[in-house]
Coordinates of C-alpha atoms in Angstrom, one line a residue:
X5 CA 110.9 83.9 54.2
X6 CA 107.3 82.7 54.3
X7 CA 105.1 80.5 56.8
X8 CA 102.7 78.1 56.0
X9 CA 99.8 77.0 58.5
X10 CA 97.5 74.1 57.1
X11 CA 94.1 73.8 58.5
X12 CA 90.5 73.3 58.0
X13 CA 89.0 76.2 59.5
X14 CA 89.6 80.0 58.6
X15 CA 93.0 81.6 58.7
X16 CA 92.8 85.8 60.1
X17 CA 94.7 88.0 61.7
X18 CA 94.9 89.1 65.4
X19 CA 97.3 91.9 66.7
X20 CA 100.6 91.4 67.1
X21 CA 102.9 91.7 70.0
X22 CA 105.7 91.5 67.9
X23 CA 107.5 93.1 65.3
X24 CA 109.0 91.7 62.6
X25 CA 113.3 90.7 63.2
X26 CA 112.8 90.9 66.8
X27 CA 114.7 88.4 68.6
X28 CA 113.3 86.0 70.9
X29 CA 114.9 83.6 73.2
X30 CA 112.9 80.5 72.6
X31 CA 113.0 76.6 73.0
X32 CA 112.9 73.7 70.6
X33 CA 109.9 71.6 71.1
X34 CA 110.9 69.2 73.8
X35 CA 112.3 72.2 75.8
X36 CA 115.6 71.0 76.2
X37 CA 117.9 73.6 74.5
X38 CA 117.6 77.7 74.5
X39 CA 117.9 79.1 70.9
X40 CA 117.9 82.5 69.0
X41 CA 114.5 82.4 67.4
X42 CA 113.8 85.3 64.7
X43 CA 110.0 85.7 64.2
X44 CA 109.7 86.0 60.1
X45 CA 105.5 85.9 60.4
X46 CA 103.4 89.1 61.2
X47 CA 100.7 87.3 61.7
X48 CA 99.2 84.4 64.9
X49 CA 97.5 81.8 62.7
X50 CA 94.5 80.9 64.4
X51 CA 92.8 77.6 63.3
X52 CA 89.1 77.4 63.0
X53 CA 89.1 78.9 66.5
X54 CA 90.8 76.2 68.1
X55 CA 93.0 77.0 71.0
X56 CA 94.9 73.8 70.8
X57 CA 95.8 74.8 67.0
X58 CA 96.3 78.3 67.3
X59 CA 100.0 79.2 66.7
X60 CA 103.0 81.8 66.1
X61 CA 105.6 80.4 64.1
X62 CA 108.8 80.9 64.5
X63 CA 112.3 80.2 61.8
X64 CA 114.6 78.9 64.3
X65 CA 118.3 79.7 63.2
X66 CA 119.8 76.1 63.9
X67 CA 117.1 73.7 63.3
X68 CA 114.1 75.2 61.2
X69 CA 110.4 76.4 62.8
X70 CA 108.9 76.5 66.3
X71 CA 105.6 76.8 67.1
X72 CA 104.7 79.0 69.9
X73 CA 100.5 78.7 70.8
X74 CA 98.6 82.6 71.2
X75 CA 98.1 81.5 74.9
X76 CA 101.8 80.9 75.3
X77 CA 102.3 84.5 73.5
X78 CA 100.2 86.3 75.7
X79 CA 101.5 85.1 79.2
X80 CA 105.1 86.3 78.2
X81 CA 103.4 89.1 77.2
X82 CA 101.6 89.6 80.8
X83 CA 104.8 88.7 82.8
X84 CA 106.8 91.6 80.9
X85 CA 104.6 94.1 82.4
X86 CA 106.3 96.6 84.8
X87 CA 104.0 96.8 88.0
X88 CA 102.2 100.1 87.0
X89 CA 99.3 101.9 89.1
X90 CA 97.2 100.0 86.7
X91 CA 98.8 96.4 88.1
X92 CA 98.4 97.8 91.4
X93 CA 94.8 98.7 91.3
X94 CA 93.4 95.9 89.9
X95 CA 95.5 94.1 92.6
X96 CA 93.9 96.1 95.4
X97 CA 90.4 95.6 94.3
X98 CA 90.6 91.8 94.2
X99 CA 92.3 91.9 97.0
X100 CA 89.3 93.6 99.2
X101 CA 87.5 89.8 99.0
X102 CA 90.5 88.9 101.3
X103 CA 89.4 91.4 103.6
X104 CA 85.9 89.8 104.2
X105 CA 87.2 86.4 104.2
X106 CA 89.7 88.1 107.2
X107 CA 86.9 90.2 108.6
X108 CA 84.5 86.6 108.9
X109 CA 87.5 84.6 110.8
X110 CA 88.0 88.4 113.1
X111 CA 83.8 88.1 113.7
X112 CA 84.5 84.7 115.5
X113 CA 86.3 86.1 118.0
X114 CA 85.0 89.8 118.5
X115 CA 81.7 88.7 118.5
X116 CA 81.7 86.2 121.1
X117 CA 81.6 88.8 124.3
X118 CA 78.3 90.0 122.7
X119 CA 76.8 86.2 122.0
X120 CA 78.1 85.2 125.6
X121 CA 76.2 88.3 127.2
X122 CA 72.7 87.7 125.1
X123 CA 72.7 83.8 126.1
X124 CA 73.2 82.4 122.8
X125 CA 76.7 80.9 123.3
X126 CA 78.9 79.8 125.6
X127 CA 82.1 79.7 126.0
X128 CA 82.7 75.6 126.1
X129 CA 80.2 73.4 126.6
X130 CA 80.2 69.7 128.8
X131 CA 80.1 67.7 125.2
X132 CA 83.0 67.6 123.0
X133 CA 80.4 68.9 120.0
X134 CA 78.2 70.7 122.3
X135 CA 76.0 73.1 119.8
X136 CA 75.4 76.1 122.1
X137 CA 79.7 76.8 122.5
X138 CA 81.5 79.2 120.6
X139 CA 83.1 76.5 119.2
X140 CA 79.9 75.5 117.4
X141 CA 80.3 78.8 115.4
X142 CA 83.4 78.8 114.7
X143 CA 82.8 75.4 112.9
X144 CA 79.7 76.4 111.2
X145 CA 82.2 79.1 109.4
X146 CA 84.6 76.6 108.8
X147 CA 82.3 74.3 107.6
X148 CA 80.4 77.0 104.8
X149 CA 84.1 77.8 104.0
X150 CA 84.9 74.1 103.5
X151 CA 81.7 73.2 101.1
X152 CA 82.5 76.3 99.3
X153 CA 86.3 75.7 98.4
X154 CA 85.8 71.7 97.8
X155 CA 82.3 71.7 96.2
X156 CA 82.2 75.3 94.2
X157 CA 85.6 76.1 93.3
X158 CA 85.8 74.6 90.1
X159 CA 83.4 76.6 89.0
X160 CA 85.5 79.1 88.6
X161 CA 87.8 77.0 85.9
X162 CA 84.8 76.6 84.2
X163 CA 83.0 79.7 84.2
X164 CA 85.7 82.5 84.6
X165 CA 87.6 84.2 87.8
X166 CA 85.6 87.6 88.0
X167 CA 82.2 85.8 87.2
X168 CA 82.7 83.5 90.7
X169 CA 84.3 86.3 92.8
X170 CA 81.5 88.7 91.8
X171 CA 78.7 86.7 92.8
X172 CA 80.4 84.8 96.0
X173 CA 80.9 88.2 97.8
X174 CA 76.8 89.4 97.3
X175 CA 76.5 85.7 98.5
X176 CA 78.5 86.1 101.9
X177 CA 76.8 90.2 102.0
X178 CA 73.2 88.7 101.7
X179 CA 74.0 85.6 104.1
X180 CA 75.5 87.7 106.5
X181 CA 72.4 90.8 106.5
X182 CA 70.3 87.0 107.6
X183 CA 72.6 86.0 110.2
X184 CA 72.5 89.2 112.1
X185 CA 69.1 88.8 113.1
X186 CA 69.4 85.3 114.8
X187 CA 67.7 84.4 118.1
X188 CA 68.9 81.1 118.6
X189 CA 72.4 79.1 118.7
X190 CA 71.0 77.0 115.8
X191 CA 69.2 79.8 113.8
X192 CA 73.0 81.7 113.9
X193 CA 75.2 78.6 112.7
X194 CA 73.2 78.0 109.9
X195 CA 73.3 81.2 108.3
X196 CA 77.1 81.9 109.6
X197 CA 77.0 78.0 107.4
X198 CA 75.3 79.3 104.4
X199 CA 76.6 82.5 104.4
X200 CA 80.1 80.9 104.4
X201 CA 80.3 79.3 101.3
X202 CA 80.3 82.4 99.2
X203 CA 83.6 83.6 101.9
X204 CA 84.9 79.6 100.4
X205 CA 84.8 80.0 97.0
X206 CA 85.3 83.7 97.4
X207 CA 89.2 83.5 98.3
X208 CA 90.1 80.3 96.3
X209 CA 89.0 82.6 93.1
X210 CA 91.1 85.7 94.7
X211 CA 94.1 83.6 94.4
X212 CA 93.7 82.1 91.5
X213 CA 92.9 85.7 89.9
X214 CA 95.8 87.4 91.4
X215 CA 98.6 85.3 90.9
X216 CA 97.7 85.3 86.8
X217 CA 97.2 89.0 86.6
X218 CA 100.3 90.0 88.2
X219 CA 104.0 89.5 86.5
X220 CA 106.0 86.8 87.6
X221 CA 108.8 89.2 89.4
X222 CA 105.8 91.1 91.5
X223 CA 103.7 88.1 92.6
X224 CA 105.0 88.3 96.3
X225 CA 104.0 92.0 96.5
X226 CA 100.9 91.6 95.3
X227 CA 100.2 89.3 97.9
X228 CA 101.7 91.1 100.5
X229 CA 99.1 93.5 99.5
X230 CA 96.5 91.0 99.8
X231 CA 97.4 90.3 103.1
X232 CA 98.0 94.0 104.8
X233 CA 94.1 95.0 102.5
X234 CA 92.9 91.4 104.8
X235 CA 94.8 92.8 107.7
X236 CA 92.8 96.1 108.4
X237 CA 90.2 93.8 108.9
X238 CA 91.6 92.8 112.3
X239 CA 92.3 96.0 114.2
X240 CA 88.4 96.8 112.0
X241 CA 86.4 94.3 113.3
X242 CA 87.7 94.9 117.0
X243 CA 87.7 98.4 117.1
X244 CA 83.6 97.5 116.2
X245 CA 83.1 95.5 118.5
X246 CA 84.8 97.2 121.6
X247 CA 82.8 100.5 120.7
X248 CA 79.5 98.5 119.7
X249 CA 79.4 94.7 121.5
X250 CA 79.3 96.5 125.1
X251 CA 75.5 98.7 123.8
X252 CA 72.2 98.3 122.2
X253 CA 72.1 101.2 119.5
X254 CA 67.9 102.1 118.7
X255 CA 67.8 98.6 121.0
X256 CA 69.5 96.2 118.5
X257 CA 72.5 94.2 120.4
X258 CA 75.6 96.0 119.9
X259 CA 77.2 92.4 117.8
X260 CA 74.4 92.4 115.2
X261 CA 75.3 96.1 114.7
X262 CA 79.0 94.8 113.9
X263 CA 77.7 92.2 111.5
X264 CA 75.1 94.6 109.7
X265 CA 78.0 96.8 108.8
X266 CA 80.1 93.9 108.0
X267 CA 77.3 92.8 105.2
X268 CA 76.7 96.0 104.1
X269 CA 79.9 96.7 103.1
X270 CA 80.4 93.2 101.5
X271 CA 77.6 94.8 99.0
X272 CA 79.1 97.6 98.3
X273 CA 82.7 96.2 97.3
X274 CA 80.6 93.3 94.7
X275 CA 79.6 96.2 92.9
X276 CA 82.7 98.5 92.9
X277 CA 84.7 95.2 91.8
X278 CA 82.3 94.9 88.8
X279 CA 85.0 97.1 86.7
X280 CA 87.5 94.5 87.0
X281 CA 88.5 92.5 83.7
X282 CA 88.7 88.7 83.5
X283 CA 91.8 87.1 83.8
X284 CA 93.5 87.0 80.3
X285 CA 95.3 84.2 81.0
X286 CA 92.3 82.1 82.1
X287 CA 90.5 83.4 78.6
X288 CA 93.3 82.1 76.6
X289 CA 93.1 78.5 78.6
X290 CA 89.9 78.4 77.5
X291 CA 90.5 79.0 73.8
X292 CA 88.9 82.3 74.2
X293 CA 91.8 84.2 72.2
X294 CA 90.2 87.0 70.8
X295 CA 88.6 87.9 74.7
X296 CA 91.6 87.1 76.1
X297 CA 93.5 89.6 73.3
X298 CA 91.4 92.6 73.7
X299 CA 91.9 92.5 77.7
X300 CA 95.5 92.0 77.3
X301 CA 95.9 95.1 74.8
X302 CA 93.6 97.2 76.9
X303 CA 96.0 96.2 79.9
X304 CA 98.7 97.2 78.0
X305 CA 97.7 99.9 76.9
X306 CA 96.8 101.7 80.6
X307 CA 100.6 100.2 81.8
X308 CA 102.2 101.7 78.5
X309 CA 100.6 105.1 79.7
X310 CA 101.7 104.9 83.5
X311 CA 105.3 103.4 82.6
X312 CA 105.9 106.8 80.4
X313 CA 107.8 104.4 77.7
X314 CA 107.8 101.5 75.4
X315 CA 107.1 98.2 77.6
X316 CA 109.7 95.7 77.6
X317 CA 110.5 93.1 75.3
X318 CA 108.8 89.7 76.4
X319 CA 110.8 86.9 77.4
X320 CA 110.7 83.5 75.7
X321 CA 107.2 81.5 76.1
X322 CA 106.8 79.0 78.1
X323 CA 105.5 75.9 76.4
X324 CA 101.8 75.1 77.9
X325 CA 99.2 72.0 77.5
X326 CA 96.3 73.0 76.0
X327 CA 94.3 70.7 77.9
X328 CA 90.8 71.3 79.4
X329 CA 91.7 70.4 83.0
X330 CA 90.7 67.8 85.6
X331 CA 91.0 67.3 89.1
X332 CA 92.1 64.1 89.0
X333 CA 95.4 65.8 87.2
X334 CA 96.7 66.9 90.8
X335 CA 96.8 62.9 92.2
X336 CA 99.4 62.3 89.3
X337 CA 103.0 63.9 88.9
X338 CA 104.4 66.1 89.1
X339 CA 101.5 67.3 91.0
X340 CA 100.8 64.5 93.4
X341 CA 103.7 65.5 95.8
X342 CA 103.0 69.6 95.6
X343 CA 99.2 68.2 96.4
X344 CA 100.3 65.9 99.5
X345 CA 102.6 68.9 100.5
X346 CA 99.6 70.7 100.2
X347 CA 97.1 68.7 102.1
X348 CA 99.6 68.4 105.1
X349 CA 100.2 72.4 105.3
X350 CA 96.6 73.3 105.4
X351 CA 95.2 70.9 107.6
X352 CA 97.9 71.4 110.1
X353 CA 98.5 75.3 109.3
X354 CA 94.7 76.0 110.7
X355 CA 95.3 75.1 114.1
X356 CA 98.0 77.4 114.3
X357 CA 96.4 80.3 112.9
X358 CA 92.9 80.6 113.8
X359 CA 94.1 79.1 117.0
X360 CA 95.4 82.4 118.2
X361 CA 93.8 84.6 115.7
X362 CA 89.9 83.0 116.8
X363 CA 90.1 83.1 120.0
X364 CA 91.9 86.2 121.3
X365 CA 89.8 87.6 123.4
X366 CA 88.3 84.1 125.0
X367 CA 92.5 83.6 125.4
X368 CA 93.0 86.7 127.4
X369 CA 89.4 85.8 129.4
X370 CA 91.4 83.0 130.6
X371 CA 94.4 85.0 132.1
X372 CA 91.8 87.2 134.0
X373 CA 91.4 90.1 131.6
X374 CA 88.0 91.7 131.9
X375 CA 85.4 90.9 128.4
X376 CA 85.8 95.2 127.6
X377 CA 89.8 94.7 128.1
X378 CA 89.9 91.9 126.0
X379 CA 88.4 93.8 123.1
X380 CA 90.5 96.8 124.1
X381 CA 93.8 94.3 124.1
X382 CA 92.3 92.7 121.1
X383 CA 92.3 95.9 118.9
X384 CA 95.9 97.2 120.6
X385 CA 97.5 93.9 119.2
X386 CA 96.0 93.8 115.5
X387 CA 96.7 97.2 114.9
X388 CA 100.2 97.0 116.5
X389 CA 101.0 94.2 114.0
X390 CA 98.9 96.1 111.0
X391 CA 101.9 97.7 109.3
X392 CA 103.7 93.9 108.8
X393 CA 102.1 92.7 105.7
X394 CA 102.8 95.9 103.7
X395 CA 107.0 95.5 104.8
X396 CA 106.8 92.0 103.9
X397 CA 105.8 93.6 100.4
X398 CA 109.5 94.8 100.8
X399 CA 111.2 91.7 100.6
X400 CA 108.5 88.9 99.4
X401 CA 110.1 88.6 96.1
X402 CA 113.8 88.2 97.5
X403 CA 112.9 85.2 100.1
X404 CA 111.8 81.7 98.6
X405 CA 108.5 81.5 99.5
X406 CA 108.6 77.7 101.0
X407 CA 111.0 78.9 103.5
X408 CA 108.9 81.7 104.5
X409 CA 106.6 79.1 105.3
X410 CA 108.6 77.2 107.7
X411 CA 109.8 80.9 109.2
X412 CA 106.4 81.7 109.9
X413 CA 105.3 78.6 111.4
X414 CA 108.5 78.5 113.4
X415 CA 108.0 82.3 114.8
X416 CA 103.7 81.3 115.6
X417 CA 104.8 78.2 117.6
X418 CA 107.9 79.8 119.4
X419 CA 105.6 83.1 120.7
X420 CA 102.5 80.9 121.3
X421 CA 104.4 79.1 124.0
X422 CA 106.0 82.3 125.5
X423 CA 102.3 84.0 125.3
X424 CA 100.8 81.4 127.4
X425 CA 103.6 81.6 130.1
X426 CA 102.7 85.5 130.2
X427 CA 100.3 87.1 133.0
X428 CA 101.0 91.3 133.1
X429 CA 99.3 92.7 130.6
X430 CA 102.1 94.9 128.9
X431 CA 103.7 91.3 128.3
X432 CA 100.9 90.2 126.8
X433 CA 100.1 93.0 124.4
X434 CA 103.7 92.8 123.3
X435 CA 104.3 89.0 123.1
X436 CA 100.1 88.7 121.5
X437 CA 101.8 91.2 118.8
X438 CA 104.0 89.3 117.6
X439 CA 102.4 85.8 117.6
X440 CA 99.5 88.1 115.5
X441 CA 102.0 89.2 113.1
X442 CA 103.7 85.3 113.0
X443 CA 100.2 84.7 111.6
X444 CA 100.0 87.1 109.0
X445 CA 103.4 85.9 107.7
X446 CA 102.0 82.6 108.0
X447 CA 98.6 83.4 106.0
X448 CA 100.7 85.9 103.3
X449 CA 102.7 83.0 102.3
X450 CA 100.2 80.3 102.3
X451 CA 98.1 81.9 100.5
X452 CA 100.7 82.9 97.6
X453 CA 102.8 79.4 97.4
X454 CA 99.5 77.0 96.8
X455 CA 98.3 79.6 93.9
X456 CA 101.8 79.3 92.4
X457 CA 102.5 75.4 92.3
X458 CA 99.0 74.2 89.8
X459 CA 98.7 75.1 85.7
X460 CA 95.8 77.4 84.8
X461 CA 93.3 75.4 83.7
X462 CA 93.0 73.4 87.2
X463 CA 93.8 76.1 89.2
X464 CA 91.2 77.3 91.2
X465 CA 89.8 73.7 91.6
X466 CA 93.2 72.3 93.1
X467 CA 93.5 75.6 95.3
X468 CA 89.8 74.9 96.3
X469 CA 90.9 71.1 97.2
X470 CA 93.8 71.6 99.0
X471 CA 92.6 74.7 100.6
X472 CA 89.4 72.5 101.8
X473 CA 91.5 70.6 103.9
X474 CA 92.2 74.1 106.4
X475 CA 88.7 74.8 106.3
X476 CA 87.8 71.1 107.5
X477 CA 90.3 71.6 110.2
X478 CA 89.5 74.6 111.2
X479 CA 85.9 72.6 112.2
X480 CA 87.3 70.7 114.2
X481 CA 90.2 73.4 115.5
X482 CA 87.3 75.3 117.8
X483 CA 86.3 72.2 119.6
X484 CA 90.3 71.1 120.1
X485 CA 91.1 74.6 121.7
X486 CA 88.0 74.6 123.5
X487 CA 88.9 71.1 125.2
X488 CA 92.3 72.0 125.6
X489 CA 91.8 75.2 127.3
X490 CA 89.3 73.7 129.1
X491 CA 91.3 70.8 130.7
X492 CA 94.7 72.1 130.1
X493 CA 94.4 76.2 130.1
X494 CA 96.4 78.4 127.8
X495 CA 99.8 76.6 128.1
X496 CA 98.1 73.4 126.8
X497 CA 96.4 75.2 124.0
X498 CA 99.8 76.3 122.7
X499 CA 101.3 73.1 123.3
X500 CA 99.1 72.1 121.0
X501 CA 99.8 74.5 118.6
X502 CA 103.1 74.6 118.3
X503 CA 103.2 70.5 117.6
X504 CA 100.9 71.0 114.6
X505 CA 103.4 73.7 113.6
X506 CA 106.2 71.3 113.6
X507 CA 104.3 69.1 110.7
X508 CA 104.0 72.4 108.6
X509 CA 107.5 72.7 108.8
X510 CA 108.7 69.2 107.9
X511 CA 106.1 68.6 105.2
X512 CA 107.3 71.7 103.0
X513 CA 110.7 72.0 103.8
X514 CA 111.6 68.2 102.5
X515 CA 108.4 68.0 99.6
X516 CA 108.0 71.8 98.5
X517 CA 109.4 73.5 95.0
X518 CA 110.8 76.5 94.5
X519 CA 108.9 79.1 93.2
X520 CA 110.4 82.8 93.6
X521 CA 110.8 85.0 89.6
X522 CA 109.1 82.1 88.0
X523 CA 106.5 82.1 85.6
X524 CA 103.4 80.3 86.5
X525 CA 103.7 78.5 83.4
X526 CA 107.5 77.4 84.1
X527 CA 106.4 76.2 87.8
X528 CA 103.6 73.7 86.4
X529 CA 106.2 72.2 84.3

């Protein structure tokens, strides 16, 4: 048989996945009926360079030749992979930017005592947007966190995955090193403001990268390993704090201690991350086939070695547009109802999350725990819950992930209420465990749905959009707990909570897709 490919640019050879009679199971071109296809070609015929041209063909047995794009080749190729110690490290290094991004949102809380103690902050303040409350800094996070993910995420469809996550760490390490010598309410929201953005690009770029380097059947573990790496951050930061908030080490206030090691080791992960490759299937987007094929291969390569035998056959390709991508794309089907979903679940998600996880301590201050106590307590109930996120690395592949959405949401609102109607502390260190691990159920599967339900090429912009609307909330979330707890105490603040919870629920049970096994590439479809 031979193959003919007509174009106006140069015709060459890349390596082939393939070799010749295997059997594929493929699609016709409207992707309406499965076929036997029998690859008859050794060769991927790239056009002139062009992407959009470059194909595979394919003699289909009933109805003559497919084409099948080197982009489409290689994701089938990438989802094939068995997760290897290779898969599994690069997994764990990416994942270390969720631990900062965890170990910022800890700092709001942990570090309070200390800015309560030194006069900087206070715990509410008369205004509803007094400046000088803790609620001041925890919306100066949210709102770096929010400019990032809205404003600088698309950079990272444009410019690459590693590039962005690279640089916005050493911009939150650098930030932070500033923030930690503050003096003044306003001097320490700015810099928690500017040091912020890096945290919001930071973890729109981790999801993106993540869910297109791991294969479609190991996506939930991978980020159930994004979420126990975030989660040491917890029992981390508290375990600072109680040792270092309560002293003044060579006379420097025990809290800028807790953020100087925070920066410092924000530093040192940019550069041990600066082995990581870029995201083949973000290269191939691009039109960047060659990149994107000497990645892949070296990839392959290092899981060949670990699996100890020949990697499996790829499954069929899924067909993708070639498209450069806009934003504009997720406001139109079938992407305007994920996108609505979307909206709803992070906007109302925040209040149930960082209202527990933010203020902790200021929480158990209300129910007459003593500041050293509360950091004690603190630590006791994020390390307690510590061990959930790597079990949910058990199952996370077996549940669909929308309904472990409304699970979690169900489970934060359910113990916030019974947590606020607690007063001995052993009820509260066991009841404050399991609302902490609600929320890291709540934040594993957040964070791996929204990466799974946009196409490549507007992928880290549409998680950056969406995404933007839980870091605008969470501005406002500091002020609405502080009033609450203010005018209503603890009850009212998880009366509260578990209303926005109910929203969560409704909004992606009734308007959210499955996901679960799927390839990327087959959920953008």
């Amino acid at each position: 048989m031979t193959t003919n490919a007509t174009a106006c640019g140069i015709l060459r050879s890349v390596p082939d996945p393939f070799a010749d009679g295997t059997l594929l199971s493929s699609a016709d071109l409207s992707g309406t009926q499965e076929r036997k296809c029998l690859r008859t070609n050794k060769q991927n015929a790239i056009l002139g360079g062009n992407a959009a041209v470059a194909s595979t063909i394919y003699t289909d047995e009933l109805v003559g030749t497919l084409t099948v794009s080197p982009a489409e080749m290689l994701t089938a190729r990438l989802d094939r992979l068995p997760m290897t110690r290779t898969l599994w490290v690069m997994a764990a290094l990416v994942s270390l930017g969720g631990f900062f991004d965890a170990m910022a949102l800890e700092l709001a809380a942990t570090l309070a005592p200390g800015l309560f103690h030194d006069k900087i902050l206070t715990a509410t303040t008369v205004s509803f947007f007094g400046m000088t409350g803790l609620a001041s800094f925890i919306g100066a996070l949210f709102a770096g966190m929010f400019v990032g993910s809205l404003l600088f995420s698309q950079i990272a469809d444009l410019f690459g995955r590693r590039t962005i996550f690279a640089f916005a760490l050493l911009w939150y390490g650098v930030g932070s090193f500033v923030m930690a010598f503050q003096y003044t309410a306003n001097g320490l929201n700015l810099w928690r403001f500017i040091s912020t953005i890096g945290l919001g690009v930071e973890l729109v770029t981790v999801d993106a990268y993540l869910s297109e380097i791991v294969p479609k059947t190991s996506r939930g573990k991978a980020f159930g390993l994004l979420m126990g790496i975030s989660a040491v951050a917890g029992p981390l930061a508290y375990f600072l704090a109680w040792r270092l908030v309560p002293t003044a080490p060579l006379g420097l206030t025990g809290w800028r201690w807790v953020v100087l090691i925070s920066s410092a080791s924000a530093i040192l992960v940019w550069w041990i991350r600066l082995g990581l490759p870029e995201s083949p299937r973000w290269l191939a987007q691009q039109g960047r086939i060659d990149e994107a094929e000497r990645v892949m291969s070296r990839i392959e390569q290092r899981v060949e070695a670990d699996y100890g035998q020949k990697l499996p056959t790829p499954d069929r390709p899924q067909t993708q547009d070639t498209r450069k991508g806009t934003l504009s794309e997720i406001f139109q089907p079938p992407f305007r109802t994920r996108t609505i979903m979307l909206v709803l679940f992070n906007f109302f998600q925040t209040v149930g999350f960082y209202g527990f996880f933010a203020w902790i301590p200021t929480l158990l201050i209300a129910k007459g725990i003593h500041v050293t106590q509360s950091l004690q307590y603190g630590f006791i109930i994020k390390t307690a819950s510590l061990i959930f996120p790597f079990i949910i690395m058990l199952f996370a592949d077996r549940l669909e992930r929308k309904w472990s959405v409304c699970l979690s949401c169900i489970s934060i609102a359910v113990f916030g209420l019974i947590f606020a109607q607690q007063t001995t502390p052993g009820a509260l260190l066991v009841v404050g465990t399991c609302l902490s691990i609600s929320t890291a159920y709540l934040a594993y599967a957040l964070h791996n749905y929204q990466a799974e339900l946009y196409p490549t090429r507007v992928r880290a912009r549409a998680i950056g959009f969406v995404y933007s609307w839980s870091r605008l909330s969470g501005i406002l979330v500091g002020f609405m707990v502080a009033f609450f707890l203010r005018n209503f105490g603890v009850p009212g603040v998880f009366m509260f909570v578990a209303s926005c919870m109910v929203v969560v629920v409704l909004a992606v049970a009734l308007m959210g897709p499955r996901t679960n096994n799927l390839e990327l590439e087959a959920i953008a479809h």
